[in-house]
Structure formats: structure tokens, C-alpha cells
């Protein structure tokens, strides 16, 4: 992004920046088992309802008071469910700052680094050690 930014500004000549953000879409393939074994944030259904979930979508908008950033955290299970195939779990993390500033401000790069750290904190809070071990 940093390498391309100068060319973008030169070509399109934006007058200001209104949002600095990062988005990471993590596509996990987890074994067909109890989701609590791999995820810390799982859907919970009231007693008396059928408990076999074939799809779910959870969306949270979080405000981080420490950094002033906003995060949209979306977690979903969607696709073909089969006990022979891994479960397709999506953890989508959109972290951003909304503020008007000059296109030439160098603080964007510091903000992007802060957003990446925030994204990592959120991602690793959403998965268990068992999920981490599947990918290392």
C-alpha cells in the first residue's frame, strides 16, 4: 500500500482522506466437531430449539477506546456442511479510523500498523489454542 500510495495520489488527486482502514478475511477450515473446541465466540440457541446449525452469521461493531478505532467483526459459517469435510468458518475483521486529513500526512502508516495490532488481538481472541495449532 505504501509503495502504491504516491502513484494513487498523483493519478487521482484526492483532496483529503476520510478513512484509514484494514480488512482481513480469514477463511478457516475446521473439523466437523464442537465449535467451542476452536472458536471462543459461538452461536448459542435457547433450549427447546433444534441445535443443529447449518449456517450462522454474527456481526459486531466494536469501538476500541484505547486506539479510537472502530472494528466490524463478522463471523460466519456458510456453505456445504458435511461430516466428511472441514467446516468453512469466516472471521472477517474490518478495522478503521474515520477522520478527515490531508493526503500527505505520514501518520497513516502508523495508524495502519496500530490497526494491524488491533486486528491480531481480536483474531486471536476469537479462536482457541486448538485452532491456532491447526495452522502452525
Short mmCIF file of C-alpha atoms in Angstrom, two decimals, residues 34-36 39-46 51-58 60 75-77 89:
data_model
loop_
_atom_site.label_atom_id
_atom_site.label_comp_id
_atom_site.label_asym_id
_atom_site.label_seq_id
_atom_site.Cartn_x
_atom_site.Cartn_y
_atom_site.Cartn_z
CA UNK A 34 -17.99 -28.98 18.53
CA UNK A 35 -17.30 -25.34 17.52
CA UNK A 36 -16.36 -24.41 21.11
CA UNK A 39 -13.89 -20.74 18.50
CA UNK A 40 -14.44 -18.56 21.55
CA UNK A 41 -17.40 -16.75 20.02
CA UNK A 42 -20.03 -19.31 19.02
CA UNK A 43 -23.76 -19.12 18.35
CA UNK A 44 -25.94 -20.08 21.27
CA UNK A 45 -29.53 -21.20 20.81
CA UNK A 46 -32.17 -21.28 23.55
CA UNK A 51 -29.48 -27.38 17.95
CA UNK A 52 -28.13 -28.49 14.55
CA UNK A 53 -26.89 -25.30 12.87
CA UNK A 54 -26.08 -25.44 9.18
CA UNK A 55 -25.28 -21.71 8.78
CA UNK A 56 -24.82 -18.70 11.02
CA UNK A 57 -23.83 -15.05 10.76
CA UNK A 58 -22.65 -12.91 13.69
CA UNK A 60 -20.46 -6.92 15.94
CA UNK A 75 -18.07 -14.44 11.89
CA UNK A 76 -19.95 -16.83 9.67
CA UNK A 77 -20.47 -20.45 8.76
CA UNK A 89 -15.68 -20.63 9.05
#
